[in-house]
CSV table of C-alpha atoms in Angstrom, one decimal:
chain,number,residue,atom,x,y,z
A,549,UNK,CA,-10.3,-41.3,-5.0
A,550,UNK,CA,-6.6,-41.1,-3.5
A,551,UNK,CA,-5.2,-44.3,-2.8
A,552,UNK,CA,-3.7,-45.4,0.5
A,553,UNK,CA,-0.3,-45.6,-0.7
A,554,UNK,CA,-0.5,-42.3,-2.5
A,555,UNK,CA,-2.2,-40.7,0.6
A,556,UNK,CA,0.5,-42.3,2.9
A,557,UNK,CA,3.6,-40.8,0.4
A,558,UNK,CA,1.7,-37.4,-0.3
A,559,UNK,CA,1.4,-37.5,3.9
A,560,UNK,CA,5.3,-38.0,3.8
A,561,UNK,CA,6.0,-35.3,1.3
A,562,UNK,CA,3.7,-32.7,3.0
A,563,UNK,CA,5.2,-33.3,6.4
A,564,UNK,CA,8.8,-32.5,5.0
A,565,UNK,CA,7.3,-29.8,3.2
A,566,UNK,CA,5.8,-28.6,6.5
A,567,UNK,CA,9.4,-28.4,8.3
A,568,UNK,CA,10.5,-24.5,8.7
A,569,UNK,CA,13.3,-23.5,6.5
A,570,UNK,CA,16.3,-22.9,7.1
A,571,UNK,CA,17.2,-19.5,9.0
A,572,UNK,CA,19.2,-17.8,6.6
A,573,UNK,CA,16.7,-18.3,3.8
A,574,UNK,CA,14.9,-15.6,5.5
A,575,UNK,CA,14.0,-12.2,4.5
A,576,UNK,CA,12.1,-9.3,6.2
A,577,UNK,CA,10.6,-6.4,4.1
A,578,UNK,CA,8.3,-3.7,5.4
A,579,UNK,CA,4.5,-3.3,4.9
A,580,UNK,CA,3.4,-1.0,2.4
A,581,UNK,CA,1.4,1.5,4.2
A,582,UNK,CA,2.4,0.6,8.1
A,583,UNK,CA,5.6,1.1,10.4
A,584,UNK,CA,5.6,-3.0,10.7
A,585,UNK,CA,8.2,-5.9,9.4
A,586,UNK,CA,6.8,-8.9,7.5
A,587,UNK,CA,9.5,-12.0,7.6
A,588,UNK,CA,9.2,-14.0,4.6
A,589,UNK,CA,10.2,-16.4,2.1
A,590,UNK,CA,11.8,-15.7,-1.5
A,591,UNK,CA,10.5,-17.8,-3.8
A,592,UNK,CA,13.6,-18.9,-5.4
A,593,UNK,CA,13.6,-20.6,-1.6
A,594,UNK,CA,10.0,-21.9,-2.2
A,595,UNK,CA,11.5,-23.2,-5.5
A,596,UNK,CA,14.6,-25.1,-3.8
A,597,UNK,CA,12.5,-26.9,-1.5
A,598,UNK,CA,10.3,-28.2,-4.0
A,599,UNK,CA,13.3,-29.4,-6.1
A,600,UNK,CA,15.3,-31.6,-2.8
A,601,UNK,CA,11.6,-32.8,-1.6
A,602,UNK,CA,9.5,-33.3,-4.7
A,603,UNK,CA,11.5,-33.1,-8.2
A,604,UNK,CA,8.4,-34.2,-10.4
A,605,UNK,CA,6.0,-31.1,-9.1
A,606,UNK,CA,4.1,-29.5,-11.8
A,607,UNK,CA,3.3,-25.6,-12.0
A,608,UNK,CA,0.4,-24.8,-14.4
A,609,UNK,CA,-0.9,-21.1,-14.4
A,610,UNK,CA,-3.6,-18.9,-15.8
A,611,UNK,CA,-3.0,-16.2,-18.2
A,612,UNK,CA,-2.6,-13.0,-16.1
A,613,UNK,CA,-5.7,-11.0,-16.0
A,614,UNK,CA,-5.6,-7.5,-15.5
A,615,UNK,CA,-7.8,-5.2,-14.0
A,616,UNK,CA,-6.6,-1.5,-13.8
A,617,UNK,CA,-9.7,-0.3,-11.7
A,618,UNK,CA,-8.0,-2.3,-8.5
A,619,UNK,CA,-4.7,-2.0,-10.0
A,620,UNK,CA,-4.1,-5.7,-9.8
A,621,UNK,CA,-3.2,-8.2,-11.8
A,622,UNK,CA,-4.3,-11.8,-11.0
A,623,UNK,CA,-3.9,-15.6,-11.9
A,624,UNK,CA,-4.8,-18.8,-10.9
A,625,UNK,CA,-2.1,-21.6,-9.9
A,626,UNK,CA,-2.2,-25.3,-9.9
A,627,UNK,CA,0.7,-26.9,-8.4
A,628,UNK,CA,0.8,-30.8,-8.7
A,629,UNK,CA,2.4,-33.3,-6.4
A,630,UNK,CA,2.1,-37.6,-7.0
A,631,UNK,CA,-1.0,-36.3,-9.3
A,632,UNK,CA,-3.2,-34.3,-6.5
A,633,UNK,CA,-3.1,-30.7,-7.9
A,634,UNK,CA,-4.5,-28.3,-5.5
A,635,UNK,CA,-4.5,-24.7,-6.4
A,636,UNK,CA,-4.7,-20.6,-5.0
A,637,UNK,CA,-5.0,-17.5,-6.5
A,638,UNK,CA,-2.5,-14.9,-6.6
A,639,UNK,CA,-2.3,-11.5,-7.2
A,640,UNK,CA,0.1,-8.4,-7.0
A,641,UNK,CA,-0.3,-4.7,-7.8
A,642,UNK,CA,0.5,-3.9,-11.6
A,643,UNK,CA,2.1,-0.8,-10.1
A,644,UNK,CA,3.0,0.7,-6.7
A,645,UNK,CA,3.1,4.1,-6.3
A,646,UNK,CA,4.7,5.9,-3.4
A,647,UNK,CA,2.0,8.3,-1.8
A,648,UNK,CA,4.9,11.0,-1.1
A,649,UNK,CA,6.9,11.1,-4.3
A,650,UNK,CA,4.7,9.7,-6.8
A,651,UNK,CA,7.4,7.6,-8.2
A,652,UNK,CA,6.6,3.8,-9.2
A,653,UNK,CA,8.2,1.1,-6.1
A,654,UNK,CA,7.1,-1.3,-8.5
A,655,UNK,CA,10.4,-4.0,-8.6
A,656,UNK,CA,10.6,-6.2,-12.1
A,657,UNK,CA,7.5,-6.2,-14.4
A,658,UNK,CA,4.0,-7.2,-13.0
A,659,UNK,CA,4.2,-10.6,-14.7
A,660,UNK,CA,7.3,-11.4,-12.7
A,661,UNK,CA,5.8,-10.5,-9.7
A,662,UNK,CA,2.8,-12.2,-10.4
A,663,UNK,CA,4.8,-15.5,-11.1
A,664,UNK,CA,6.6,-15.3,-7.7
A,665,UNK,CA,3.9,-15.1,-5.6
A,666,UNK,CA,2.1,-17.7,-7.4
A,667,UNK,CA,4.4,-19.9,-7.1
A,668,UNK,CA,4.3,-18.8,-3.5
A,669,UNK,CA,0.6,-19.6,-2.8
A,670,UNK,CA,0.8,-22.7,-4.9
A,671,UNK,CA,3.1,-24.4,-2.5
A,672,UNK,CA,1.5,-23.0,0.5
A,673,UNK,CA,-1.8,-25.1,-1.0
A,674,UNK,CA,0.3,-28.3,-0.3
A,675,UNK,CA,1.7,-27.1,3.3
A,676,UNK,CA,5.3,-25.5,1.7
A,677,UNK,CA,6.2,-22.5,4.1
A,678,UNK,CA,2.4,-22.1,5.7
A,679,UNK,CA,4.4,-21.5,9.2
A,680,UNK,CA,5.1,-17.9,7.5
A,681,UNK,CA,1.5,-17.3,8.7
A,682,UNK,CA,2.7,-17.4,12.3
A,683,UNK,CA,4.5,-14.0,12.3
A,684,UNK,CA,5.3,-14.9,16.3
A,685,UNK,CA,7.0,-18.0,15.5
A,686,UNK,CA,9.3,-17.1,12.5
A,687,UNK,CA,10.4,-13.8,14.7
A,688,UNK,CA,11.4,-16.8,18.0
A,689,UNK,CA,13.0,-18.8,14.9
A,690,UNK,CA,15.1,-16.2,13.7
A,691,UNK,CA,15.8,-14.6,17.3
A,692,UNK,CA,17.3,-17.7,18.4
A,693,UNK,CA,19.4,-18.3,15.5
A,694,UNK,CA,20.2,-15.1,14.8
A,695,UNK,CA,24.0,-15.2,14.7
A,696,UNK,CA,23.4,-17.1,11.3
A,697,UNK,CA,21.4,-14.2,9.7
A,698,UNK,CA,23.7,-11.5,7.5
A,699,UNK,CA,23.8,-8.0,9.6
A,700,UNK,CA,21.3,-6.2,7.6
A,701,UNK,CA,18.4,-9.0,8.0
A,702,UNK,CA,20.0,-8.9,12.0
A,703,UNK,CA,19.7,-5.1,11.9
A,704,UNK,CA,15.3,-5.4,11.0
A,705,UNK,CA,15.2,-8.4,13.3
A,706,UNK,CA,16.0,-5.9,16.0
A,707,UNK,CA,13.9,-3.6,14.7
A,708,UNK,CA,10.7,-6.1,15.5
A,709,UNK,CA,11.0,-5.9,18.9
A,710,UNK,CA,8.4,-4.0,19.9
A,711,UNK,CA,5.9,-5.2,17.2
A,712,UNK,CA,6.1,-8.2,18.8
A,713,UNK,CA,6.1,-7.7,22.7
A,714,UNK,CA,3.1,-7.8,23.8
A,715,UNK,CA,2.4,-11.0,22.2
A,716,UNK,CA,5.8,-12.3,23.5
A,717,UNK,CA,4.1,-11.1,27.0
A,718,UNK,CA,0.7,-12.6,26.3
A,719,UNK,CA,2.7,-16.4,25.6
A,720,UNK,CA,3.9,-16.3,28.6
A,721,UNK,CA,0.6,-15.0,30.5
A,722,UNK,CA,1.6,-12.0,31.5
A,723,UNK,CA,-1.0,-10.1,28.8
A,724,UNK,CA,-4.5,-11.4,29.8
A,725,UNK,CA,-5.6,-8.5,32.2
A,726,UNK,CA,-8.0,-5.9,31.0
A,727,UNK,CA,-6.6,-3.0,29.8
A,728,UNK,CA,-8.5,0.4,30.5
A,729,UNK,CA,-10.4,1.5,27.5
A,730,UNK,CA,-9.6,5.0,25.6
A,731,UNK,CA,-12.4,7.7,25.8
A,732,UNK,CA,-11.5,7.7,22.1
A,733,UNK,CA,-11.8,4.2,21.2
A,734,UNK,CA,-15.1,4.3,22.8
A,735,UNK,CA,-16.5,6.8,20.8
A,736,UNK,CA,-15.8,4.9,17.4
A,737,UNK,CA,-18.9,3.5,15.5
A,738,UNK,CA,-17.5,-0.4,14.9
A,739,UNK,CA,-17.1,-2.5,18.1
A,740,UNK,CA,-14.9,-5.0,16.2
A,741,UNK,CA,-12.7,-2.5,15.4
A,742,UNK,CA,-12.8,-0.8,19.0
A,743,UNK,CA,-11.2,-3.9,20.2
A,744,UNK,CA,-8.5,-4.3,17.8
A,745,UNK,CA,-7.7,-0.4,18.8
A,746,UNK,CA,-8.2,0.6,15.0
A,747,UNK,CA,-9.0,4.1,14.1
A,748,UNK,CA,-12.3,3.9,12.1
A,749,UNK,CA,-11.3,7.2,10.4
A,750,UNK,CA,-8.4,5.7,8.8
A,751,UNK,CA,-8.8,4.0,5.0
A,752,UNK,CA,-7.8,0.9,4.7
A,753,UNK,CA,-4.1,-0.1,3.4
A,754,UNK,CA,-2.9,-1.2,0.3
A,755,UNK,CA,-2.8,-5.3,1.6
A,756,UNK,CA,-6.4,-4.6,2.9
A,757,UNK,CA,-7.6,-3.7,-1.2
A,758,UNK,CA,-5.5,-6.5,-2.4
A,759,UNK,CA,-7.2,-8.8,-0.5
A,760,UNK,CA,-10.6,-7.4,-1.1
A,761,UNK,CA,-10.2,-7.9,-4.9
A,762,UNK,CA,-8.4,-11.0,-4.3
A,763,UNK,CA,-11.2,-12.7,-2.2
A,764,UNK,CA,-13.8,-11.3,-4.0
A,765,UNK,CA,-12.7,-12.8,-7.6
A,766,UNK,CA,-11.3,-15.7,-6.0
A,767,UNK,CA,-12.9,-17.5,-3.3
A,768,UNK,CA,-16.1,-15.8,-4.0
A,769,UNK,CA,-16.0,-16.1,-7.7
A,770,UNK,CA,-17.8,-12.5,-8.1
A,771,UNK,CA,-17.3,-10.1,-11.5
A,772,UNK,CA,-15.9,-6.5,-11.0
A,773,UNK,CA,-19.6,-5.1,-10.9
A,774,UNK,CA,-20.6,-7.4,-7.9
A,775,UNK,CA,-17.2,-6.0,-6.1
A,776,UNK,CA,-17.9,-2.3,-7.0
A,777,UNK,CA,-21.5,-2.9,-6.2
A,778,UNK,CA,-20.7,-3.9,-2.5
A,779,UNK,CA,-18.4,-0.7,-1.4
A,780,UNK,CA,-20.6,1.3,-3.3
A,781,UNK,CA,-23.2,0.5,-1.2
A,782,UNK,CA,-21.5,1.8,2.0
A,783,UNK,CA,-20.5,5.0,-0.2
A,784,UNK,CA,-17.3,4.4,-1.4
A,785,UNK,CA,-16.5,5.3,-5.0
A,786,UNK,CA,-13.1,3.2,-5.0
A,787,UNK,CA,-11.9,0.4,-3.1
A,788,UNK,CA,-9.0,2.7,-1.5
A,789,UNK,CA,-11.3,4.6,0.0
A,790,UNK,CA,-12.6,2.1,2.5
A,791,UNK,CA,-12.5,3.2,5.7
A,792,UNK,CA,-11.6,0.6,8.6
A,793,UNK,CA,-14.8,0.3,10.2
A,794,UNK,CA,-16.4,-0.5,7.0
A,795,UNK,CA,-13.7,-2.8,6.1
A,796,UNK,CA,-15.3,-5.7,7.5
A,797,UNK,CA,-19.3,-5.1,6.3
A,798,UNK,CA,-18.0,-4.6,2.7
A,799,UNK,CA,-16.8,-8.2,2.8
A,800,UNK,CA,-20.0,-9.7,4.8
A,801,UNK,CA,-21.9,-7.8,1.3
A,802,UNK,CA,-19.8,-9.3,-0.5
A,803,UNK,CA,-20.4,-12.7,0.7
A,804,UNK,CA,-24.0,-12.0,0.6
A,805,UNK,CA,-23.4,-11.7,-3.2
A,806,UNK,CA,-21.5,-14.5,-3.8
A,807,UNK,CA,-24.2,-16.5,-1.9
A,808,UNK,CA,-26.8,-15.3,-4.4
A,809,UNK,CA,-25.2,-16.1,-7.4
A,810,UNK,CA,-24.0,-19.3,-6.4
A,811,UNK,CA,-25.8,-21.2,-4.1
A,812,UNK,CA,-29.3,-19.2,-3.5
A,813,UNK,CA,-30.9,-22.7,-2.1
A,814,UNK,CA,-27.9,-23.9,-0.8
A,815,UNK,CA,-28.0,-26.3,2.8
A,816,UNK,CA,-25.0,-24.7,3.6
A,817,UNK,CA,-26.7,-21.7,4.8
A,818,UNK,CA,-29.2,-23.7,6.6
A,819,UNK,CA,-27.2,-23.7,9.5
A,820,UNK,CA,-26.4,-19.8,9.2
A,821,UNK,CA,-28.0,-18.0,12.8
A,822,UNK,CA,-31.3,-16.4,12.1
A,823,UNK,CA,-30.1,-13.1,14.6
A,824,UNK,CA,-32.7,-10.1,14.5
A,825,UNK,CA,-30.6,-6.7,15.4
A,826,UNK,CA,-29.9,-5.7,18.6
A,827,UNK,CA,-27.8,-3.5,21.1
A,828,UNK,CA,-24.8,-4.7,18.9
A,829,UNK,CA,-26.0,-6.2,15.7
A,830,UNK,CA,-22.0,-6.0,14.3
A,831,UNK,CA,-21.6,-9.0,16.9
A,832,UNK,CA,-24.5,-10.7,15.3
A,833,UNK,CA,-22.8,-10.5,11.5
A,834,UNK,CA,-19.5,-11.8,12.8
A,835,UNK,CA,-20.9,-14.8,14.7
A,836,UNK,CA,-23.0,-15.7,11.0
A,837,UNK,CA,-19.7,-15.0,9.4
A,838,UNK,CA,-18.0,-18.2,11.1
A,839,UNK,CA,-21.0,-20.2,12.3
A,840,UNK,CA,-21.1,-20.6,8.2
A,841,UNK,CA,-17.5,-22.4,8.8
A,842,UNK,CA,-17.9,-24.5,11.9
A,843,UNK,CA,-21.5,-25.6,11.5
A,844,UNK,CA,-22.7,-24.0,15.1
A,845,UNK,CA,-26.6,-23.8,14.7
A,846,UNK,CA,-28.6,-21.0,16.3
A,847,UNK,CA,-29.8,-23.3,19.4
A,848,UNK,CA,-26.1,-23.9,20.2
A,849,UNK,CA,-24.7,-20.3,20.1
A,850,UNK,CA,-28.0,-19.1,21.5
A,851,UNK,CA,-27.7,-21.3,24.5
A,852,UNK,CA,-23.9,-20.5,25.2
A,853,UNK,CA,-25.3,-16.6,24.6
A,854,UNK,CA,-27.5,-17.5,27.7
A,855,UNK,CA,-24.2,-18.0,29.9
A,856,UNK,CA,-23.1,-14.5,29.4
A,857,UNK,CA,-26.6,-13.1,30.0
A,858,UNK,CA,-27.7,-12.6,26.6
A,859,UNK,CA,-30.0,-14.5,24.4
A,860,UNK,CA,-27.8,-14.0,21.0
A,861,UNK,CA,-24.6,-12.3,20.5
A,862,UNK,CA,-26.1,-8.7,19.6
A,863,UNK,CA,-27.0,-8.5,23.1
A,864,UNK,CA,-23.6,-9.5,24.3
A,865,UNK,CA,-21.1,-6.7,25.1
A,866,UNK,CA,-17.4,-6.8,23.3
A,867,UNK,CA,-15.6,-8.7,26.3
A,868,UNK,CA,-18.5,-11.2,26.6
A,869,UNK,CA,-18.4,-11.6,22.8
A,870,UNK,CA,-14.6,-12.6,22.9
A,871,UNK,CA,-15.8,-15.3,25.4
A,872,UNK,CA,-18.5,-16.9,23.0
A,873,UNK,CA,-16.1,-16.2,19.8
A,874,UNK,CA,-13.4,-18.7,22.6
A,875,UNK,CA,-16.3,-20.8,22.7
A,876,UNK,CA,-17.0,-21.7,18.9
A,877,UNK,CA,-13.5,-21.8,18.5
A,878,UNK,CA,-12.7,-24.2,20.9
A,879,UNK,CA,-15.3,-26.3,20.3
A,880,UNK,CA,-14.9,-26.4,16.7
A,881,UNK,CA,-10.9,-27.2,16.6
A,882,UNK,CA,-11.8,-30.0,18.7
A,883,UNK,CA,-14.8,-31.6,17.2
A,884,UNK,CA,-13.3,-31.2,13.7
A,885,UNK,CA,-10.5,-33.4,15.1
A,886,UNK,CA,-8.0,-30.9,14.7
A,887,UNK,CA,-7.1,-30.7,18.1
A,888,UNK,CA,-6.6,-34.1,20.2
A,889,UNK,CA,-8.4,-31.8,23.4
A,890,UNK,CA,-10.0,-28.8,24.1
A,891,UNK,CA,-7.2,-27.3,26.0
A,892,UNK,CA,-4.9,-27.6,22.8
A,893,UNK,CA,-7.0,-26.0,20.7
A,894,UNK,CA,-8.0,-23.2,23.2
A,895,UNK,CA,-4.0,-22.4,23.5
A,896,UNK,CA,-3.5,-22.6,19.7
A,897,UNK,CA,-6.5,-20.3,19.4
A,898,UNK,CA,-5.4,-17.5,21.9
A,899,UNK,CA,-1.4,-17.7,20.3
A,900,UNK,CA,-3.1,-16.8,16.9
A,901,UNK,CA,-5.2,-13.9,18.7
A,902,UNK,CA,-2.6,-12.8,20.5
A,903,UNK,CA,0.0,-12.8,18.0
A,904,UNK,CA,-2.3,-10.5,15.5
A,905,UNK,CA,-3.1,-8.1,18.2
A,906,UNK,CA,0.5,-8.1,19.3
A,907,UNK,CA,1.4,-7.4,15.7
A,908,UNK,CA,-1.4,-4.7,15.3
A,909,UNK,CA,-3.7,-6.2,13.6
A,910,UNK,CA,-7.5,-7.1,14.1
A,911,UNK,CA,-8.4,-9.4,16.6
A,912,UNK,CA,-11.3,-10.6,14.4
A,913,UNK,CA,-8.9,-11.0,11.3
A,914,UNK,CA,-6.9,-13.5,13.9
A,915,UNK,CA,-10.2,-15.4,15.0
A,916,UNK,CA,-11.3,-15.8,11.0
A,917,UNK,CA,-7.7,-16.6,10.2
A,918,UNK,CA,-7.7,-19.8,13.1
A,919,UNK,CA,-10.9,-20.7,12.0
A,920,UNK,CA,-10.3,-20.7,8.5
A,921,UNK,CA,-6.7,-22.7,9.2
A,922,UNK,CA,-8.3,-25.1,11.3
A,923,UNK,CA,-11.0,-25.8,8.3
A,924,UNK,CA,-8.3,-26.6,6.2
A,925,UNK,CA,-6.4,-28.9,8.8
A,926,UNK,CA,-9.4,-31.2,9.2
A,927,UNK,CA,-10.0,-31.6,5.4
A,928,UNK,CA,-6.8,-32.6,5.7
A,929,UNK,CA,-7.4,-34.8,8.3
A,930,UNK,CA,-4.5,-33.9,10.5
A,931,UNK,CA,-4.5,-34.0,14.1
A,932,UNK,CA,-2.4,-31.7,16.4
């Protein structure tokens, strides 16, 4: 058990480690796969943040383990600070091939690469640079200061202006009204989807596999079988080959497996909603996906169900659904203690929305991602 001195000086340390950095330690990079910028931070920066706040941090990693299948190569990391080691997985592509020329992007050797980002996601697991997250926020941060940024990071800063507009628009309110739906997007198969304006014929990107694999042998501590197993069963004879609208069943299967092998009996399903299928039974598999996280039993959603004229969220249409999904959220960033009211968590919940689909990305990615960062503030036991 932490002490209360330790716990008050790791408090300290993580609240400095919190702070943004500064501007010009900035960089922006595309997204393999997509038209879109990604601001980020080097990890030599990671590295000279660690050295001025902490000194005495401790990196310990896993051998590399490779896996050519997923073209990936993966660790584990364990950073320690005052003695609490907290640790992530990280994992890069042993190669990156462009689709046009054939030629390997790939910068340094894989074990390099692997090395950054691990020491990337190691100090995001004690609060170093997690803002990065907040795509919205680092492109205000760097906007307003942007006479300290070098003119080639300026010249991509200006590029992100329209990635980011219409989530500049919906801070300020001006994005909330209903926008008339494509004949197009209505005809596609996955509702999620439909509302995040995602083409289901499209196979998913590059960051989309990584994650897969990286989810899949991390979090969900599941062999290369179990992950072949799961987009095989929707068809798919290699990860790449995910299409978008499957993207997000292939990881519910996946779950499903990880259950099984881990906790068949466990009570932490117990609380998992009992949904028969329905009108939409996709809206019934994404409610169970993050009633697993906040602990919302079946009478709960069921009754809030009722106020949208539905008696569980299969029978709920997509806009209706967004209103339960508010609900859960809401009510679980305040009832964790996250959130001193409901009103600041239901703002913090629709920036994070409104920032993925600004950034064109899936709104259900955004809701999983608040939920999912909110989880982790509470176990921290940090109020907002």
């Amino acid at each position: 058990m932490i002490s209360k001195e330790v716990r008050e000086e790791l408090r300290a340390v993580h609240s400095e480690l919190r702070k943004p950095f500064p501007v010009e330690s900035h960089s922006i990079r595309e997204l393999p796969g997509t038209s879109n910028l990604y601001i980020y931070l080097p990890w030599e920066a990671i590295r000279d943040r660690l050295d001025e706040i902490c000194p005495d941090y401790q990196f310990e990693f896993t051998l590399p383990e490779y896996d050519h299948t997923a073209n990936l190569v993966t660790c584990v990391v364990t950073l320690e600070i005052l003695g609490i080691k907290k640790q992530a997985l990280a994992a890069v592509p042993i190669t990156q091939i462009n689709a046009k020329t054939q030629k390997d992007m790939s910068r340094g050797n894989a074990v390099d690469r692997l090395h950054a980002e691990a020491i990337k996601n190691g100090a995001e697991a004690h609060c170093c640079g997690r803002y990065i997250s907040n795509q919205l926020f680092c492109y205000k941060l760097l906007l307003k200061h942007k006479e300290r940024l070098d003119d080639e990071t300026r010249g991509k800063l200006n590029k992100m202006h329209n990635q980011f507009r219409e989530a500049m628009q919906s801070a300020l309110g001006y994005a909330d009204a209903p926008k008339p739906q494509k004949q197009s997007e209505k005809n596609q198969p996955s509702i999620l989807h439909a509302m995040a304006g995602v083409n289901h014929k499209h196979k998913i990107s590059e960051g989309q596999v990584r994650r897969l694999w990286g989810m899949g042998k991390g979090e969900l501590g599941l062999s290369t079988e179990a992950i072949k197993l799961a987009y095989k069963q929707y068809g798919f004879d290699k990860a790449e080959d995910i299409n978008t609208d499957k993207y997000d069943a292939v990881i519910d299967y996946m779950k499903i497996l990880s259950e099984r092998k881990a906790e068949p009996h466990s009570s932490k399903t117990d609380n998992v909603v009992p949904f028969t299928s329905s009108l939409y039974p996709q809206h019934n598999a994404f409610v169970k996906r993050i009633s697993v996280i906040t602990g919302h039993n079946a009478d709960w959603i069921m009754k809030q169900c009722s106020h949208y004229g539905g008696n569980e969220p299969g029978d709920l249409d997509p806009s209706k659904l967004r209103l339960l999904i508010q609900d859960i959220a809401v009510d679980y960033g305040f009832s964790s203690c996250v959130y001193a009211d409901r009103e600041k968590a239901a703002i913090a919940f629709h920036g994070k929305v409104a920032f993925y689909e600004g950034a064109g990305q899936k709104w259900g990615q955004g809701v999983l991602d608040w939920i999912t960062e909110t989880q982790q503030a509470a176990q921290q036991q940090t109020v907002r």
